[in-house]
mmCIF file of C-alpha atoms in Angstrom:
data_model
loop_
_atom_site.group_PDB
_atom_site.id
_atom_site.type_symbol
_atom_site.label_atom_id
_atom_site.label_comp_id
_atom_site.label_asym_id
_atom_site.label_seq_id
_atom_site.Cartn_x
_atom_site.Cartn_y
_atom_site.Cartn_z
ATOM 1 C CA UNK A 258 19.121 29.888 19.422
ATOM 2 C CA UNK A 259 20.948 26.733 17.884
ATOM 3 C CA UNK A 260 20.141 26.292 14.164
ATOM 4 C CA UNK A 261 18.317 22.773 13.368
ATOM 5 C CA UNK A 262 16.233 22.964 16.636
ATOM 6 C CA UNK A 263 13.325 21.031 15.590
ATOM 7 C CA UNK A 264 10.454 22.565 18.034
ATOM 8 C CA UNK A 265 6.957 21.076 19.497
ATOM 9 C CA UNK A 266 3.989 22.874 20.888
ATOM 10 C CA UNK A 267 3.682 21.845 25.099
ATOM 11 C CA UNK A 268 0.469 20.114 26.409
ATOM 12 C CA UNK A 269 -1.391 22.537 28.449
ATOM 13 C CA UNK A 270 -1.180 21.660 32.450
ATOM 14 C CA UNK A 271 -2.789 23.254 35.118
ATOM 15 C CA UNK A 272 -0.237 26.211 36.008
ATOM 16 C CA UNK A 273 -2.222 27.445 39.484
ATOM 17 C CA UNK A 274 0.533 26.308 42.058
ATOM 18 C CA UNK A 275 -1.738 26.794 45.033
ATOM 19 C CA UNK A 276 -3.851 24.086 43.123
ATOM 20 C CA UNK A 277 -3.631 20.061 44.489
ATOM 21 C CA UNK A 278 -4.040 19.515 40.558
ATOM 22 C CA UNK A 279 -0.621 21.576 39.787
ATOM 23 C CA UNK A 280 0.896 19.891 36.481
ATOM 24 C CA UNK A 281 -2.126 17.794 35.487
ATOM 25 C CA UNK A 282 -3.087 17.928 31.500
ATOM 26 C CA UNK A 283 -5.688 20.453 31.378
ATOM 27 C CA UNK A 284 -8.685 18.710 29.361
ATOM 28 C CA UNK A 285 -11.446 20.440 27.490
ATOM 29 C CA UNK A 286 -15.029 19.427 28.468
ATOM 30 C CA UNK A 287 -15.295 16.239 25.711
ATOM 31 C CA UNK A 288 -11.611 14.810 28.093
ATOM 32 C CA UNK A 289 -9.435 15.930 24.721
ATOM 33 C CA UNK A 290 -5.817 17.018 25.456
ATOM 34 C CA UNK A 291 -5.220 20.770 24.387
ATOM 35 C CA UNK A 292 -1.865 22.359 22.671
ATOM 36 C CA UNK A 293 -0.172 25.726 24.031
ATOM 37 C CA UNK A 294 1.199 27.241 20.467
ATOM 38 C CA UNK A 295 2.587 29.819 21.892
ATOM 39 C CA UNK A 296 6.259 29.883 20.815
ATOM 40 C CA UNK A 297 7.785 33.059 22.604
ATOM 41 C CA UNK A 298 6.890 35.042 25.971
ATOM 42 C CA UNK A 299 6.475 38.745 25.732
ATOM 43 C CA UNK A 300 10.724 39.231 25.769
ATOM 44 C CA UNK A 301 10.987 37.130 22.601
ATOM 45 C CA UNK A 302 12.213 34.152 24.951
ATOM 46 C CA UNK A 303 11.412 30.640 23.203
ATOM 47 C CA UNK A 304 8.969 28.667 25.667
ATOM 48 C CA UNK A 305 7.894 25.956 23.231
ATOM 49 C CA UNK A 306 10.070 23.391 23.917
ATOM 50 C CA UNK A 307 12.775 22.339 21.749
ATOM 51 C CA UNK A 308 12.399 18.788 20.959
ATOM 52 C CA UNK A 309 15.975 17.731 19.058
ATOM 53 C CA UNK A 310 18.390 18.992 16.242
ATOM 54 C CA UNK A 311 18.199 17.866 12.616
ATOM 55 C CA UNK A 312 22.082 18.294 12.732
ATOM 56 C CA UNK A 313 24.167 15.234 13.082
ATOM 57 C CA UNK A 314 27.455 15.238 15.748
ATOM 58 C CA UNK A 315 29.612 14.396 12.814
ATOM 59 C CA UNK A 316 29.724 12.414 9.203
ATOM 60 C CA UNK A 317 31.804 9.990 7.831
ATOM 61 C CA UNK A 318 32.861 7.966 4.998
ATOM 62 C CA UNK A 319 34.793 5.180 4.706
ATOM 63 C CA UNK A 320 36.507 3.884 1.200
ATOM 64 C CA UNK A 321 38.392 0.346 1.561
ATOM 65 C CA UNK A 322 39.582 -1.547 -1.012
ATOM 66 C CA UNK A 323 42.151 -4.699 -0.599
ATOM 67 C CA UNK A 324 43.817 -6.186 -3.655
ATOM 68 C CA UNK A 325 45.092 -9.719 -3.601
ATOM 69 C CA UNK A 326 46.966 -10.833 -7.096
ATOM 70 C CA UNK A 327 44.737 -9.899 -10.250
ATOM 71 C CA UNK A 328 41.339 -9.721 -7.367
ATOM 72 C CA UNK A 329 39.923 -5.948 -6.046
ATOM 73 C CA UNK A 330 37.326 -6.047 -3.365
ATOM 74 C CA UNK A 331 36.448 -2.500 -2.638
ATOM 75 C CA UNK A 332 33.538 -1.000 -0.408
ATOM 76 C CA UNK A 333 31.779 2.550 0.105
ATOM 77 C CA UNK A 334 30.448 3.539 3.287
ATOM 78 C CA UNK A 335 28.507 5.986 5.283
ATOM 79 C CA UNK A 336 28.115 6.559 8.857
ATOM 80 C CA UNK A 337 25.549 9.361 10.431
ATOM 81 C CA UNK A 338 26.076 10.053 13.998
ATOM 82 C CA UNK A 339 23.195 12.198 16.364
ATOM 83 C CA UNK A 340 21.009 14.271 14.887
ATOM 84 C CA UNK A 341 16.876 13.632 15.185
ATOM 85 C CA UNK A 342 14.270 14.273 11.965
ATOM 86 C CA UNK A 343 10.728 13.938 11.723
ATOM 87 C CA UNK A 344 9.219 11.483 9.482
ATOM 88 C CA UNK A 345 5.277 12.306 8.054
ATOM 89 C CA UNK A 346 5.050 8.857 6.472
ATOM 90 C CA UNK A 347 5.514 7.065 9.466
ATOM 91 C CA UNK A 348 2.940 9.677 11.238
ATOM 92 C CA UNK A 349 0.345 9.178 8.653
ATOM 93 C CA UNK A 350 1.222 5.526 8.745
ATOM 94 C CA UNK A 351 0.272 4.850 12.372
ATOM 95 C CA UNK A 352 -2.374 7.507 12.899
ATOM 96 C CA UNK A 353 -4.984 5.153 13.442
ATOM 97 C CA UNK A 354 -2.364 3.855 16.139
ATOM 98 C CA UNK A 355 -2.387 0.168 14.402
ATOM 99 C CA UNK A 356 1.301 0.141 15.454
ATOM 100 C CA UNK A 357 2.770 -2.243 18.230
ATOM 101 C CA UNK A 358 4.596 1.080 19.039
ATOM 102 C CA UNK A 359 1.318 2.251 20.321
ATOM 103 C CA UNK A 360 0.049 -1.061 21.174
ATOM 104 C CA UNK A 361 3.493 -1.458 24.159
ATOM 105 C CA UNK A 362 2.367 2.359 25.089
ATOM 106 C CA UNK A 363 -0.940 2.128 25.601
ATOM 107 C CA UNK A 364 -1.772 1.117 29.359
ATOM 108 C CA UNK A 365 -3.923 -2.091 30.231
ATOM 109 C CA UNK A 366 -5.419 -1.667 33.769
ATOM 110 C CA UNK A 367 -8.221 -4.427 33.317
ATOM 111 C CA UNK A 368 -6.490 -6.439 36.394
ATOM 112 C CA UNK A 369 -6.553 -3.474 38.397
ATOM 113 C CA UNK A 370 -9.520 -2.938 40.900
ATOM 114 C CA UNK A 371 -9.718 1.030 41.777
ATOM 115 C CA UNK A 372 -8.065 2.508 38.145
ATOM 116 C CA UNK A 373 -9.154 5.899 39.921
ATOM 117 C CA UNK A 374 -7.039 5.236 43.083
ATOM 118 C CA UNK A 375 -3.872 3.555 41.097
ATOM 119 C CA UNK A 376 -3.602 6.655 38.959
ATOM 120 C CA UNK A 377 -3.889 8.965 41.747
ATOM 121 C CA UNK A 378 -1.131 6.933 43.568
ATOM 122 C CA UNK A 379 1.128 6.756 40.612
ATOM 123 C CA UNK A 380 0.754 10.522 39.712
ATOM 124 C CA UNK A 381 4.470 10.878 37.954
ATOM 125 C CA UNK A 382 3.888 7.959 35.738
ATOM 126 C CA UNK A 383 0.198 8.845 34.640
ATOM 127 C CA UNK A 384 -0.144 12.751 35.052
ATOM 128 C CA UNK A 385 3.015 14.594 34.843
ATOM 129 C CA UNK A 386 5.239 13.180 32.110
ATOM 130 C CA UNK A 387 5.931 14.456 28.506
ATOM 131 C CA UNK A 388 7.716 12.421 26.598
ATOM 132 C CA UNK A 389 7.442 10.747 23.935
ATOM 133 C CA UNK A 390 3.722 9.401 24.077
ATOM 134 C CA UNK A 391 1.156 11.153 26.508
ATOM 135 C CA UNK A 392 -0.314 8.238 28.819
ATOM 136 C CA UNK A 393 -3.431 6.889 27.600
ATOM 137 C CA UNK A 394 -5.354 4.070 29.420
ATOM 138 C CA UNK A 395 -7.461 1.344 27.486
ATOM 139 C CA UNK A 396 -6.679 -0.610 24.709
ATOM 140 C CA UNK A 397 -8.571 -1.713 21.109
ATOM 141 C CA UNK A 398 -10.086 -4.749 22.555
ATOM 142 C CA UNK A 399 -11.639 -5.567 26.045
ATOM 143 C CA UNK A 400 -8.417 -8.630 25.889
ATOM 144 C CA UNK A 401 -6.102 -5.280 25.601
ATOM 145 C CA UNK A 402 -7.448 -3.238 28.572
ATOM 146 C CA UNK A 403 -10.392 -1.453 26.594
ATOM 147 C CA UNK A 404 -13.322 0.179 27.940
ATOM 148 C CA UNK A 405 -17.143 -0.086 26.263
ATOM 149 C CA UNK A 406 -17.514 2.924 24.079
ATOM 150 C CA UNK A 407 -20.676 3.781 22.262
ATOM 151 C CA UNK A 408 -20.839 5.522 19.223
ATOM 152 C CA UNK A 409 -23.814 5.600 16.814
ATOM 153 C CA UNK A 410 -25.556 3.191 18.714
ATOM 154 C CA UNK A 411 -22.499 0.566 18.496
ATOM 155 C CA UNK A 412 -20.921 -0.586 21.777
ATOM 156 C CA UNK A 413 -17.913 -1.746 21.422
ATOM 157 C CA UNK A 414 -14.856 -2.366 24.118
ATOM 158 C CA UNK A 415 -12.318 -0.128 22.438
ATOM 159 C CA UNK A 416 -12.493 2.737 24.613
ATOM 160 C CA UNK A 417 -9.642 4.938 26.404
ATOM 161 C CA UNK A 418 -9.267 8.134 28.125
ATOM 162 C CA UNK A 419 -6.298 10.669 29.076
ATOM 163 C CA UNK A 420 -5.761 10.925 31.906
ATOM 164 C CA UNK A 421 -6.172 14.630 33.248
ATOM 165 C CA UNK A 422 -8.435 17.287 34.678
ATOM 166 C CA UNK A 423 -11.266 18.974 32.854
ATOM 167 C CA UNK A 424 -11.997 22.734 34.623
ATOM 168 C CA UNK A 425 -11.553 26.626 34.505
ATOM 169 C CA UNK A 426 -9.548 29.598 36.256
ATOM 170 C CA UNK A 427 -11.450 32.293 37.917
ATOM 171 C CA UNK A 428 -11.387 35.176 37.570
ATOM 172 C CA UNK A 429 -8.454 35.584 40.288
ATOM 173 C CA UNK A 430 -6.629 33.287 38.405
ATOM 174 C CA UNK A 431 -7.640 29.972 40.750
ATOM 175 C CA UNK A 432 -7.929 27.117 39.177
ATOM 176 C CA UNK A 433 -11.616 25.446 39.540
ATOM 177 C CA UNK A 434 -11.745 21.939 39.070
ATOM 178 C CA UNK A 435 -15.112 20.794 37.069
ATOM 179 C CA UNK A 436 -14.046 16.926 36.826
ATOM 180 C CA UNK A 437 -11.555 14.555 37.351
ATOM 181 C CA UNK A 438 -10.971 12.482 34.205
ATOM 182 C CA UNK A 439 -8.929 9.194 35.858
ATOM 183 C CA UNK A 440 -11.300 6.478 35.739
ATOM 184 C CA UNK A 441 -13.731 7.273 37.935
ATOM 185 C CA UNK A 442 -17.119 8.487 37.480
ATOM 186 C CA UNK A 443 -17.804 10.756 34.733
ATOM 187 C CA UNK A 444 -14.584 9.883 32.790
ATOM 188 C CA UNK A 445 -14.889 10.859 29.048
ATOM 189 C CA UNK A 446 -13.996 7.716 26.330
ATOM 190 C CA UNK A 447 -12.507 7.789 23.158
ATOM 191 C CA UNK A 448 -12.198 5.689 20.528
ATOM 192 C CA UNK A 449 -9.030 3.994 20.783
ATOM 193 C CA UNK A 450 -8.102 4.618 16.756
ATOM 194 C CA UNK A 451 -8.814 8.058 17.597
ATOM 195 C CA UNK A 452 -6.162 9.165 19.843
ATOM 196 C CA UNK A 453 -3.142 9.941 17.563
ATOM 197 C CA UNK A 454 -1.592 13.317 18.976
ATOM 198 C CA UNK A 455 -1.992 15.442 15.615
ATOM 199 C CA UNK A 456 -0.941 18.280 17.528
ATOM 200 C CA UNK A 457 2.532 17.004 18.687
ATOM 201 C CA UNK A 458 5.606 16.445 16.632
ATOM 202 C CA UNK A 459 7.229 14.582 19.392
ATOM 203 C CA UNK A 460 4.958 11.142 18.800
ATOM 204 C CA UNK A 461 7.116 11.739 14.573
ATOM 205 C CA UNK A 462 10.386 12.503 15.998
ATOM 206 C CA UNK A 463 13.259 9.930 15.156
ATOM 207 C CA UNK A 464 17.085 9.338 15.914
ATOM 208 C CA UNK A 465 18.989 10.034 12.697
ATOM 209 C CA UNK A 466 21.819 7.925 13.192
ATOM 210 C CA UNK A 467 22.298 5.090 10.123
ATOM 211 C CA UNK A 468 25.360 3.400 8.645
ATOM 212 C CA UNK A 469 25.357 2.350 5.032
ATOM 213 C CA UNK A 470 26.927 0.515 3.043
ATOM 214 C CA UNK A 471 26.572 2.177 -0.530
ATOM 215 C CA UNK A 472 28.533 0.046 -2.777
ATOM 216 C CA UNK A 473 30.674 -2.931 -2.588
ATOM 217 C CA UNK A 474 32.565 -4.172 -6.007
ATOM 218 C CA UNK A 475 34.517 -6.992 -6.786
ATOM 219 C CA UNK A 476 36.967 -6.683 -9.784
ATOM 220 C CA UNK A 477 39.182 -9.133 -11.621
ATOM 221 C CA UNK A 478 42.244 -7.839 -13.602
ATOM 222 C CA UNK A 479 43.419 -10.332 -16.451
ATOM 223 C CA UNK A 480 47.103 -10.729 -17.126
ATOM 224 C CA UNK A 481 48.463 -8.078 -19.730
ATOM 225 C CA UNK A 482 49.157 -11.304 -22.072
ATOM 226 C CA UNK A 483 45.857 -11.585 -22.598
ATOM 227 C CA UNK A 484 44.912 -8.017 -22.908
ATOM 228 C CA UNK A 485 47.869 -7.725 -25.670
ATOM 229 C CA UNK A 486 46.746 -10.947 -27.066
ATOM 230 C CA UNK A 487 43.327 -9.322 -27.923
ATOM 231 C CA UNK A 488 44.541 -6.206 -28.814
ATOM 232 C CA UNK A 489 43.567 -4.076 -25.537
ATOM 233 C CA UNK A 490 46.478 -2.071 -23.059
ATOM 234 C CA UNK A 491 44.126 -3.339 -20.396
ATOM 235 C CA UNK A 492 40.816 -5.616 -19.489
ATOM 236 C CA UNK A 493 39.010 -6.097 -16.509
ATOM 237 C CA UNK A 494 35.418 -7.360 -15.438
ATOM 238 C CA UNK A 495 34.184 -6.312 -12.035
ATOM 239 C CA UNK A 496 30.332 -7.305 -10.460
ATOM 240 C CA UNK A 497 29.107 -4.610 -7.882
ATOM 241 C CA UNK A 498 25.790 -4.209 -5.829
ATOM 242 C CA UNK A 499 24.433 -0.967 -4.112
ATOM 243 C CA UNK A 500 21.970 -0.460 -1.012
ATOM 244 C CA UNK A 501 23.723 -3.873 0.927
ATOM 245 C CA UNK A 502 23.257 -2.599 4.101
ATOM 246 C CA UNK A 503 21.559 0.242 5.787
ATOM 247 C CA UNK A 504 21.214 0.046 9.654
ATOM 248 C CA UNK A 505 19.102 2.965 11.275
ATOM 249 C CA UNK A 506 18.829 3.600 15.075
ATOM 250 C CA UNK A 507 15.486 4.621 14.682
ATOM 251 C CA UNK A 508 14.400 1.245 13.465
ATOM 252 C CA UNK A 509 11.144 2.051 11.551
ATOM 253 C CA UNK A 510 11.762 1.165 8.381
ATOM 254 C CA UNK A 511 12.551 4.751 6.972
ATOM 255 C CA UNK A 512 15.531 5.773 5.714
ATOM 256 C CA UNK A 513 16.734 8.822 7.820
ATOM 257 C CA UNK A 514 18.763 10.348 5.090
ATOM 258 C CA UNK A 515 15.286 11.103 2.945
ATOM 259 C CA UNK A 516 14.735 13.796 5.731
ATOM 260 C CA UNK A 517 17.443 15.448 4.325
ATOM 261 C CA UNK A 518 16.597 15.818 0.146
ATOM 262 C CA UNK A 519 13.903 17.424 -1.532
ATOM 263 C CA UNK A 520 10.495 15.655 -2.641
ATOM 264 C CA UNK A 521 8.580 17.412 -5.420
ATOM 265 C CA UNK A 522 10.496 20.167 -5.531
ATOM 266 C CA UNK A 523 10.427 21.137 -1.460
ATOM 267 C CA UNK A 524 12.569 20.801 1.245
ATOM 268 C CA UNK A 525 12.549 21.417 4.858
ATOM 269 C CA UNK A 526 15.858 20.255 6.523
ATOM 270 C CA UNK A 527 14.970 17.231 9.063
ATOM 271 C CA UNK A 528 11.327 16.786 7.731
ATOM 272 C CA UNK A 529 10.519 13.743 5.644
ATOM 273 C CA UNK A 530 7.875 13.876 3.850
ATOM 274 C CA UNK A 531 6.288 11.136 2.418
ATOM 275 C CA UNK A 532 9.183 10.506 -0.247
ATOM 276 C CA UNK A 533 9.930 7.168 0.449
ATOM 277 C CA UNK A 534 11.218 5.024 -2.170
ATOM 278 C CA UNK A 535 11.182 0.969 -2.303
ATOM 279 C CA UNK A 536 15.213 0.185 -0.914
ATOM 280 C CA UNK A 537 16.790 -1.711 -3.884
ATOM 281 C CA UNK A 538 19.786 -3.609 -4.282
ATOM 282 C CA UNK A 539 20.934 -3.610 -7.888
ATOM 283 C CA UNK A 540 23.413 -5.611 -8.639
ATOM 284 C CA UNK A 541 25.802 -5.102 -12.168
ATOM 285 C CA UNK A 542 28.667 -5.904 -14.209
ATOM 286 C CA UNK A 543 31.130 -3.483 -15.676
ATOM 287 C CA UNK A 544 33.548 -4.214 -18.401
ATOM 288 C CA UNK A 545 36.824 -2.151 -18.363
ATOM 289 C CA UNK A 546 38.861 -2.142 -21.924
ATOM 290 C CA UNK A 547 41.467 -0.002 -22.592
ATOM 291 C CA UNK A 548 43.460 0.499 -25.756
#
């Protein structure tokens, strides 16, 4: 196996090919999604799926520096190509799903007229895929596709459900179907801020890719005349800045590279957690004398 496989448990799905629901998410009875954590079969073969690699394809960096007359401009930077991490900050940050990542996910069928039917009839887009969100239809507001939930005695139109299959296997291993959970009757609702998959890594997993540009100085050499003339071999005065630019492909605001270095005093290659620091941009002089 490669190292830096970053792995992820798989949704359960109804395995029984002979059933017509072959593939759907198996729900438990309350329409929750459920987590296989097995990571190896009896041989020692890896069947949780392998979700990315904290290593990068390659990584440069780049020194330039041009000199015109008594001027230096000179520039550091740093470019990160492939490589995925997992950030717990942003995971923790949009657990209530108060994201407009989850917001463009979630699915609004309030202008369709038989949700039952159009999920049936799109089966590939609602029931089988696993990527990077599992489908989930509703919204937070009846304006955003939600459905009326109650919950101590408070109705409000911020319901969802996944959609899925809620049932059993006999005891020849055929699966029994209890109830269809795609709209129709019997359906079980969620709160909408409740639906954060805890138990998948994939929802937390980022691109690692970033270019920086560390440091950028400008420096200004005075003639040796006036060096001598004040009793110096040499003087110069430069004014630098750090932290000018840092472009991620992940685009969440996190810096990709904090996956990658310890936070009180642990460390797990391509994991950030929650050691974020505010991005500054100091900016300095230096003063070079030499005698």
């Amino acid at each position: 196996e490669e190292v830096g496989n970053i792995i992820d448990r798989a949704m359960v799905r109804v395995d029984d090919p002979n059933s017509p629901y072959h593939g759907w998410p198996l729900l438990d009875d309350e329409g929750w999604e459920d987590d296989d954590r097995t990571l190896s079969d009896e041989d020692g073969n890896r069947v949780a799926p392998i979700i990315g690699n904290y290593n990068p394809d390659f990584k440069l960096g780049f020194q330039t520096s041009i000199s015109y007359k008594s001027w230096n401009f000179s520039m550091n930077i740093d470019w990160r190509k492939g490589g995925q991490f997992v950030s717990q900050t942003h995971r923790y940050f949009e657990s209530d799903l108060t994201t407009q990542r989850w917001l463009d996910k979630v699915y609004d069928l309030s202008d369709v007229g038989d949700i039952e039917a159009y999920i049936r009839a799109n089966e590939e887009e609602f029931l089988s895929p696993d990527g990077e969100f599992y489908p989930l239809v509703g919204g937070p507001t009846a304006e955003l596709g939600g459905f009326p939930f109650t919950e101590d005695g408070l109705t409000l139109n911020d319901g969802v459900f996944l959609p899925g299959v809620i049932g059993d296997y006999d005891a020849d291993g055929n699966f029994v179907m209890a109830q269809e959970n795609i709209g129709g009757a019997g359906t079980q609702y969620h709160y909408y801020g409740d639906n954060y998959p805890w138990s998948f890594t994939k929802s937390s997993t980022f691109d690692a890719d970033y270019l920086k540009i560390r440091e950028v100085s400008l420096t200004y050499t005075f003639p040796k005349s006036i060096a001598t003339r004040m009793g110096m071999q040499n003087l110069a005065v430069a004014v630098f800045s750090r932290n000018i630019i840092l472009w991620t492909k992940a685009g969440i605001g996190i810096d990709p590279e904090a996956a990658f270095q310890s936070s009180g005093g642990v460390m797990s290659q391509g994991v950030e957690r929650y050691n974020i620091q505010p991005w500054s941009i100091p900016v300095g002089i230096k003063l070079n004398i030499g005698f």
